[in-house]
Amino acid sequence: MQRFVNSLPFSGFLSPSSTPQPAPPGASLMPPGGGGGVPSPPSPVMQTLAPPPGAPPAPVPLGPGATAALPPAATTITPAVPKEVPLALAARYGRDSTAINGGVVWRVYPVRPDITGSFRPLREDRNPTPNLALPPGDYVVHVAFGLASAAKTVRLRDEPVREVFDLPAGGLRIEGRVGNVRIPAGQIAFDVFHGSQFEPGDKRQVAQAVMTGDVVVLPEGTYHIVSNYGDSNAVVRSDIRVQPGKLTDVTVTHRAAVITLKLVSDRGGEALANTNWTVLTPGGDVIKESIGAFPRVVLAEGDYRAIARNDGRSFERDFKVITGVDGEIELLAR
């Protein structure tokens, strides 16, 4: 009988608390009632780990006092992109020079042209130290100070940006004189060319018809000035040097005079109208041509010949120009 009990197939499903205890002396393993058949073993109780329908899943046991925690839901944190980024701009004459406090023009361009192939400014500011606000991105910032300029690419992201531009430039102011007398504004003009007049090759003109007292801002370097007093041959050329952060005053001295031409029937008489004039050098080079009763011409110091044509007749006279001595030259029509 004991061997039968030990052969039961369900002994492995019993929990430790239901381990069979030894039978007391005199106890019978037979069921009451005296049945002589062998008792059928009870059906093992099957356990399932699946939760009942609708119940939340139970934590998986990991050992005494421990359960597996479900991972938190994944959260992506995207930094906020600013709508506009501050951009502070400033210009100076050089790395160790003072700041430029006026006369600058700032322009901000996109780094790529538009659909027409043009670069159109997005912003323009004439403040010497502007503070702009632009959407994040890449830009080309251009600054002009007179005829000097500079440009650079600026990248805006999420932090304020400050850019300082170096413009090694200086000012040039010119006036003309005859002797100690200042030539009135409007009678003289100046053209400015890059490089010395004594250097070989063609010179690039950087400024034209500059008037007396005007200030021209130029990049640092050597230039030459062509001073035109009147519109004939009173021309003087001068080399100058422009230095960063400095205003260079230049005085151009002309050796010339203002001459008034008159064709008269008698000395001291009225000038004849509709007269054609030609002024030549002694070698025959034409210096000036005009029409009128008494034209005024600025001539460099030297010797000349005047030819007057009126009513089909011609009259001529030699004359001399002395620096600073303005006067009239009369031709007698006889």
CSV table of C-alpha atoms in Angstrom, one decimal:
chain,number,residue,atom,x,y,z
A,1,MET,CA,0.0,0.0,0.0
A,2,GLN,CA,2.8,2.4,0.9
A,3,ARG,CA,4.4,1.7,-2.5
A,4,PHE,CA,1.1,2.7,-4.1
A,5,VAL,CA,1.0,6.0,-2.3
A,6,ASN,CA,4.5,6.8,-3.3
A,7,SER,CA,3.6,6.2,-7.0
A,8,LEU,CA,0.9,8.9,-7.2
A,9,PRO,CA,1.6,11.1,-10.1
A,10,PHE,CA,0.3,14.4,-8.5
A,11,SER,CA,2.7,14.5,-5.6
A,12,GLY,CA,4.7,17.2,-7.3
A,13,PHE,CA,1.8,19.7,-7.3
A,14,LEU,CA,1.4,19.8,-3.5
A,15,SER,CA,2.5,22.8,-1.7
A,16,PRO,CA,4.9,22.5,1.2
A,17,SER,CA,2.1,23.0,3.7
A,18,SER,CA,0.2,19.9,2.4
A,19,THR,CA,3.1,17.6,2.6
A,20,PRO,CA,1.8,14.2,3.9
A,21,GLN,CA,2.4,13.5,7.6
A,22,PRO,CA,3.1,10.0,8.9
A,23,ALA,CA,-0.1,8.2,9.8
A,24,PRO,CA,-0.7,7.6,13.5
A,25,PRO,CA,-0.4,4.1,14.8
A,26,GLY,CA,-3.5,2.1,14.1
A,27,ALA,CA,-4.8,4.5,11.5
A,28,SER,CA,-6.1,3.0,8.3
A,29,LEU,CA,-5.6,4.4,4.9
A,30,MET,CA,-8.7,2.8,3.6
A,31,PRO,CA,-11.8,5.0,3.2
A,32,PRO,CA,-14.5,4.7,5.7
A,33,GLY,CA,-17.3,2.3,4.9
A,34,GLY,CA,-15.0,-0.6,4.5
A,35,GLY,CA,-14.9,-0.4,0.7
A,36,GLY,CA,-12.2,-2.6,-0.6
A,37,GLY,CA,-11.4,-0.7,-3.8
A,38,VAL,CA,-8.4,1.4,-4.2
A,39,PRO,CA,-9.3,5.1,-3.8
A,40,SER,CA,-9.0,7.3,-6.9
A,41,PRO,CA,-6.5,10.0,-6.4
A,42,PRO,CA,-8.0,13.5,-6.3
A,43,SER,CA,-7.5,15.5,-9.5
A,44,PRO,CA,-4.7,18.0,-9.2
A,45,VAL,CA,-5.7,21.6,-8.9
A,46,MET,CA,-4.3,23.4,-12.0
A,47,GLN,CA,-3.1,27.0,-11.5
A,48,THR,CA,-2.9,29.6,-14.3
A,49,LEU,CA,-0.9,32.8,-14.4
A,50,ALA,CA,-3.2,34.5,-16.8
A,51,PRO,CA,-5.3,37.3,-15.2
A,52,PRO,CA,-9.0,37.1,-15.4
A,53,PRO,CA,-10.6,38.9,-18.3
A,54,GLY,CA,-10.7,42.7,-17.8
A,55,ALA,CA,-8.2,42.7,-14.9
A,56,PRO,CA,-5.1,44.8,-15.1
A,57,PRO,CA,-1.8,42.8,-15.5
A,58,ALA,CA,-0.2,41.9,-12.3
A,59,PRO,CA,3.5,42.8,-11.7
A,60,VAL,CA,5.9,40.1,-12.3
A,61,PRO,CA,7.5,38.9,-9.1
A,62,LEU,CA,11.3,39.4,-9.0
A,63,GLY,CA,11.9,38.1,-5.5
A,64,PRO,CA,11.0,39.1,-2.0
A,65,GLY,CA,9.8,42.7,-1.9
A,66,ALA,CA,10.6,43.5,-5.5
A,67,THR,CA,8.4,44.1,-8.5
A,68,ALA,CA,9.3,45.2,-12.1
A,69,ALA,CA,8.3,48.9,-12.7
A,70,LEU,CA,7.0,49.8,-16.1
A,71,PRO,CA,9.2,52.3,-18.0
A,72,PRO,CA,7.8,55.8,-18.1
A,73,ALA,CA,6.4,57.1,-21.3
A,74,ALA,CA,9.1,58.6,-23.6
A,75,THR,CA,9.0,62.5,-23.6
A,76,THR,CA,11.0,64.6,-26.2
A,77,ILE,CA,11.8,68.1,-25.0
A,78,THR,CA,12.5,70.4,-27.9
A,79,PRO,CA,14.2,73.7,-27.1
A,80,ALA,CA,12.2,76.7,-27.9
A,81,VAL,CA,13.3,78.5,-31.1
A,82,PRO,CA,13.3,82.3,-30.6
A,83,LYS,CA,11.3,84.2,-33.2
A,84,GLU,CA,13.9,87.0,-33.4
A,85,VAL,CA,17.6,87.2,-32.3
A,86,PRO,CA,19.2,90.5,-31.2
A,87,LEU,CA,22.0,91.7,-33.5
A,88,ALA,CA,24.2,94.6,-32.3
A,89,LEU,CA,26.5,96.3,-34.9
A,90,ALA,CA,29.3,98.8,-34.6
A,91,ALA,CA,32.1,100.2,-36.8
A,92,ARG,CA,35.6,101.5,-36.0
A,93,TYR,CA,38.5,102.9,-37.9
A,94,GLY,CA,40.7,100.0,-37.1
A,95,ARG,CA,41.5,97.3,-34.5
A,96,ASP,CA,43.1,99.9,-32.1
A,97,SER,CA,41.2,102.9,-33.3
A,98,THR,CA,38.1,104.8,-32.1
A,99,ALA,CA,34.6,104.0,-33.0
A,100,ILE,CA,32.9,105.7,-36.0
A,101,ASN,CA,30.1,107.8,-34.5
A,102,GLY,CA,28.3,108.9,-37.6
A,103,GLY,CA,27.9,108.8,-41.4
A,104,VAL,CA,27.6,105.0,-41.7
A,105,VAL,CA,24.8,103.1,-43.6
A,106,TRP,CA,24.0,99.5,-42.5
A,107,ARG,CA,22.3,97.0,-44.8
A,108,VAL,CA,21.3,93.4,-44.1
A,109,TYR,CA,21.0,91.0,-47.1
A,110,PRO,CA,20.0,87.4,-47.4
A,111,VAL,CA,22.9,85.0,-48.2
A,112,ARG,CA,21.1,83.8,-51.3
A,113,PRO,CA,19.5,85.9,-54.1
A,114,ASP,CA,15.8,86.0,-54.7
A,115,ILE,CA,14.0,84.3,-57.6
A,116,THR,CA,15.1,87.2,-59.9
A,117,GLY,CA,18.7,86.7,-59.0
A,118,SER,CA,18.9,90.0,-57.1
A,119,PHE,CA,20.1,90.6,-53.6
A,120,ARG,CA,17.6,93.0,-52.0
A,121,PRO,CA,18.3,94.5,-48.5
A,122,LEU,CA,16.1,93.1,-45.7
A,123,ARG,CA,17.0,96.0,-43.3
A,124,GLU,CA,18.7,99.4,-43.6
A,125,ASP,CA,19.8,101.5,-40.7
A,126,ARG,CA,21.8,104.8,-40.5
A,127,ASN,CA,22.4,104.7,-36.7
A,128,PRO,CA,26.1,104.3,-36.0
A,129,THR,CA,25.4,101.5,-33.5
A,130,PRO,CA,22.1,99.9,-34.4
A,131,ASN,CA,20.4,97.1,-32.5
A,132,LEU,CA,18.5,94.9,-34.9
A,133,ALA,CA,16.2,91.9,-34.3
A,134,LEU,CA,16.1,89.3,-37.0
A,135,PRO,CA,14.8,85.7,-37.3
A,136,PRO,CA,17.4,83.0,-36.8
A,137,GLY,CA,19.4,82.3,-39.9
A,138,ASP,CA,22.4,83.4,-42.0
A,139,TYR,CA,22.7,87.0,-43.3
A,140,VAL,CA,25.2,89.2,-45.0
A,141,VAL,CA,25.8,92.5,-43.2
A,142,HIS,CA,27.2,95.4,-45.3
A,143,VAL,CA,28.4,98.7,-43.9
A,144,ALA,CA,29.3,101.8,-46.0
A,145,PHE,CA,31.1,104.8,-44.7
A,146,GLY,CA,31.5,107.3,-47.5
A,147,LEU,CA,33.4,105.4,-50.2
A,148,ALA,CA,34.8,102.8,-47.7
A,149,SER,CA,32.8,99.7,-47.1
A,150,ALA,CA,33.0,96.2,-45.5
A,151,ALA,CA,30.8,93.1,-45.5
A,152,LYS,CA,30.7,89.8,-43.6
A,153,THR,CA,28.4,86.8,-43.1
A,154,VAL,CA,26.6,86.7,-39.7
A,155,ARG,CA,25.0,83.6,-38.3
A,156,LEU,CA,22.1,84.1,-35.8
A,157,ARG,CA,20.9,81.1,-33.7
A,158,ASP,CA,19.5,81.5,-30.2
A,159,GLU,CA,22.0,83.8,-28.5
A,160,PRO,CA,22.4,87.6,-29.0
A,161,VAL,CA,25.2,88.5,-31.5
A,162,ARG,CA,27.5,91.6,-31.6
A,163,GLU,CA,29.6,92.3,-34.6
A,164,VAL,CA,32.3,95.1,-34.9
A,165,PHE,CA,33.4,96.1,-38.4
A,166,ASP,CA,36.9,97.6,-39.1
A,167,LEU,CA,36.8,100.4,-41.7
A,168,PRO,CA,40.3,101.9,-42.1
A,169,ALA,CA,39.2,105.1,-43.7
A,170,GLY,CA,39.7,108.9,-43.4
A,171,GLY,CA,38.3,112.1,-44.7
A,172,LEU,CA,39.5,114.4,-47.4
A,173,ARG,CA,38.5,118.1,-47.7
A,174,ILE,CA,39.8,120.2,-50.6
A,175,GLU,CA,39.9,123.9,-51.5
A,176,GLY,CA,41.5,125.9,-54.3
A,177,ARG,CA,43.4,129.2,-54.2
A,178,VAL,CA,45.0,131.7,-56.5
A,179,GLY,CA,47.8,133.1,-54.5
A,180,ASN,CA,46.2,133.9,-51.1
A,181,VAL,CA,42.7,134.3,-52.5
A,182,ARG,CA,40.3,131.4,-52.1
A,183,ILE,CA,38.6,130.4,-55.3
A,184,PRO,CA,34.8,130.8,-54.8
A,185,ALA,CA,32.7,127.6,-54.6
A,186,GLY,CA,31.2,126.8,-57.9
A,187,GLN,CA,34.2,127.9,-59.9
A,188,ILE,CA,36.4,125.0,-59.1
A,189,ALA,CA,35.8,121.2,-58.8
A,190,PHE,CA,38.0,118.2,-57.9
A,191,ASP,CA,38.2,114.7,-59.3
A,192,VAL,CA,39.9,112.0,-57.1
A,193,PHE,CA,41.7,109.0,-58.5
A,194,HIS,CA,43.2,106.0,-56.8
A,195,GLY,CA,46.9,105.8,-56.7
A,196,SER,CA,49.7,108.2,-57.4
A,197,GLN,CA,49.8,110.2,-60.6
A,198,PHE,CA,53.3,108.9,-61.1
A,199,GLU,CA,52.4,105.3,-61.1
A,200,PRO,CA,52.1,103.6,-64.5
A,201,GLY,CA,48.7,102.5,-65.9
A,202,ASP,CA,45.2,103.9,-65.9
A,203,LYS,CA,43.9,105.3,-62.7
A,204,ARG,CA,40.5,104.4,-61.3
A,205,GLN,CA,38.3,107.5,-60.5
A,206,VAL,CA,36.8,107.2,-57.1
A,207,ALA,CA,35.1,110.6,-56.8
A,208,GLN,CA,34.0,113.2,-59.4
A,209,ALA,CA,33.2,116.9,-59.3
A,210,VAL,CA,33.9,117.3,-55.6
A,211,MET,CA,33.1,120.9,-54.5
A,212,THR,CA,35.0,123.2,-52.2
A,213,GLY,CA,34.4,122.3,-48.5
A,214,ASP,CA,32.9,118.8,-49.2
A,215,VAL,CA,34.3,116.0,-47.1
A,216,VAL,CA,35.0,112.8,-49.0
A,217,VAL,CA,35.5,109.6,-47.0
A,218,LEU,CA,38.0,107.3,-48.6
A,219,PRO,CA,39.7,104.0,-47.7
A,220,GLU,CA,43.2,104.4,-46.4
A,221,GLY,CA,45.7,104.9,-49.1
A,222,THR,CA,47.3,107.1,-51.7
A,223,TYR,CA,45.3,109.2,-54.1
A,224,HIS,CA,45.8,112.0,-56.6
A,225,ILE,CA,43.6,115.0,-57.1
A,226,VAL,CA,42.8,116.7,-60.4
A,227,SER,CA,41.7,120.3,-59.7
A,228,ASN,CA,39.8,121.9,-62.4
A,229,TYR,CA,39.5,125.7,-62.1
A,230,GLY,CA,37.0,126.8,-64.8
A,231,ASP,CA,36.6,124.6,-67.8
A,232,SER,CA,39.7,125.3,-69.9
A,233,ASN,CA,43.3,124.6,-69.1
A,234,ALA,CA,43.7,125.7,-65.4
A,235,VAL,CA,44.3,122.2,-64.1
A,236,VAL,CA,46.5,121.1,-61.2
A,237,ARG,CA,47.4,117.6,-60.1
A,238,SER,CA,48.4,116.7,-56.6
A,239,ASP,CA,49.2,113.5,-54.7
A,240,ILE,CA,47.8,113.1,-51.2
A,241,ARG,CA,47.7,110.4,-48.5
A,242,VAL,CA,44.5,109.4,-46.6
A,243,GLN,CA,45.1,108.1,-43.0
A,244,PRO,CA,42.5,106.1,-40.9
A,245,GLY,CA,40.4,108.2,-38.6
A,246,LYS,CA,41.9,111.6,-39.7
A,247,LEU,CA,40.5,114.5,-41.8
A,248,THR,CA,43.1,115.6,-44.4
A,249,ASP,CA,42.7,119.2,-45.5
A,250,VAL,CA,44.3,119.9,-48.9
A,251,THR,CA,44.8,123.3,-50.5
A,252,VAL,CA,45.4,123.3,-54.3
A,253,THR,CA,47.1,126.5,-55.6
A,254,HIS,CA,46.4,127.5,-59.2
A,255,ARG,CA,48.5,129.9,-61.3
A,256,ALA,CA,45.7,131.3,-63.3
A,257,ALA,CA,43.4,134.3,-63.9
A,258,VAL,CA,39.9,135.1,-65.1
A,259,ILE,CA,39.9,136.8,-68.5
A,260,THR,CA,36.9,138.5,-70.1
A,261,LEU,CA,36.9,138.8,-73.9
A,262,LYS,CA,35.3,141.7,-75.8
A,263,LEU,CA,35.0,142.6,-79.5
A,264,VAL,CA,34.3,146.3,-79.8
A,265,SER,CA,34.0,148.9,-82.6
A,266,ASP,CA,35.9,151.5,-80.5
A,267,ARG,CA,38.1,151.2,-77.4
A,268,GLY,CA,35.9,151.1,-74.3
A,269,GLY,CA,32.8,150.6,-76.4
A,270,GLU,CA,30.0,148.1,-76.2
A,271,ALA,CA,30.8,144.5,-76.9
A,272,LEU,CA,29.4,143.1,-80.2
A,273,ALA,CA,26.9,140.3,-79.8
A,274,ASN,CA,26.9,137.0,-81.7
A,275,THR,CA,30.7,136.8,-81.7
A,276,ASN,CA,32.5,133.4,-82.1
A,277,TRP,CA,35.7,133.1,-80.0
A,278,THR,CA,38.7,130.9,-80.1
A,279,VAL,CA,41.6,131.0,-77.7
A,280,LEU,CA,44.8,129.3,-78.7
A,281,THR,CA,48.3,128.7,-77.4
A,282,PRO,CA,51.2,130.2,-79.4
A,283,GLY,CA,51.7,126.8,-80.9
A,284,GLY,CA,48.1,126.7,-82.3
A,285,ASP,CA,46.5,124.4,-79.8
A,286,VAL,CA,42.8,125.3,-79.1
A,287,ILE,CA,42.2,126.0,-75.5
A,288,LYS,CA,38.7,127.4,-75.5
A,289,GLU,CA,35.8,128.1,-77.9
A,290,SER,CA,32.7,130.0,-77.1
A,291,ILE,CA,30.0,132.3,-78.5
A,292,GLY,CA,28.8,135.6,-76.9
A,293,ALA,CA,29.4,139.3,-76.5
A,294,PHE,CA,31.9,139.0,-73.6
A,295,PRO,CA,32.7,135.4,-72.5
A,296,ARG,CA,34.7,134.8,-69.3
A,297,VAL,CA,37.4,132.2,-69.4
A,298,VAL,CA,39.8,130.9,-66.7
A,299,LEU,CA,43.3,130.5,-68.2
A,300,ALA,CA,46.5,129.2,-66.7
A,301,GLU,CA,49.4,131.6,-66.6
A,302,GLY,CA,51.0,132.0,-70.0
A,303,ASP,CA,50.8,133.5,-73.5
A,304,TYR,CA,47.7,133.1,-75.8
A,305,ARG,CA,46.0,134.4,-79.0
A,306,ALA,CA,42.4,135.3,-79.2
A,307,ILE,CA,40.4,135.1,-82.5
A,308,ALA,CA,37.0,136.8,-82.8
A,309,ARG,CA,34.6,136.2,-85.8
A,310,ASN,CA,31.7,138.4,-86.3
A,311,ASP,CA,29.6,139.3,-89.4
A,312,GLY,CA,31.9,137.3,-91.7
A,313,ARG,CA,35.1,139.0,-90.5
A,314,SER,CA,37.9,137.8,-88.2
A,315,PHE,CA,40.0,139.7,-85.7
A,316,GLU,CA,42.8,138.5,-83.5
A,317,ARG,CA,45.1,139.6,-80.8
A,318,ASP,CA,47.9,138.2,-78.7
A,319,PHE,CA,47.7,138.6,-74.9
A,320,LYS,CA,49.4,137.4,-71.7
A,321,VAL,CA,47.8,135.9,-68.5
A,322,ILE,CA,49.4,136.7,-65.2
A,323,THR,CA,48.5,134.7,-62.0
A,324,GLY,CA,45.9,136.5,-60.0
A,325,VAL,CA,45.5,139.4,-62.4
A,326,ASP,CA,41.9,139.2,-63.7
A,327,GLY,CA,41.1,141.6,-66.6
A,328,GLU,CA,39.5,142.2,-70.0
A,329,ILE,CA,41.0,141.7,-73.4
A,330,GLU,CA,39.5,143.9,-76.1
A,331,LEU,CA,39.7,143.3,-79.8
A,332,LEU,CA,38.9,146.2,-82.2
A,333,ALA,CA,36.6,145.3,-85.0
A,334,ARG,CA,38.6,147.2,-87.7
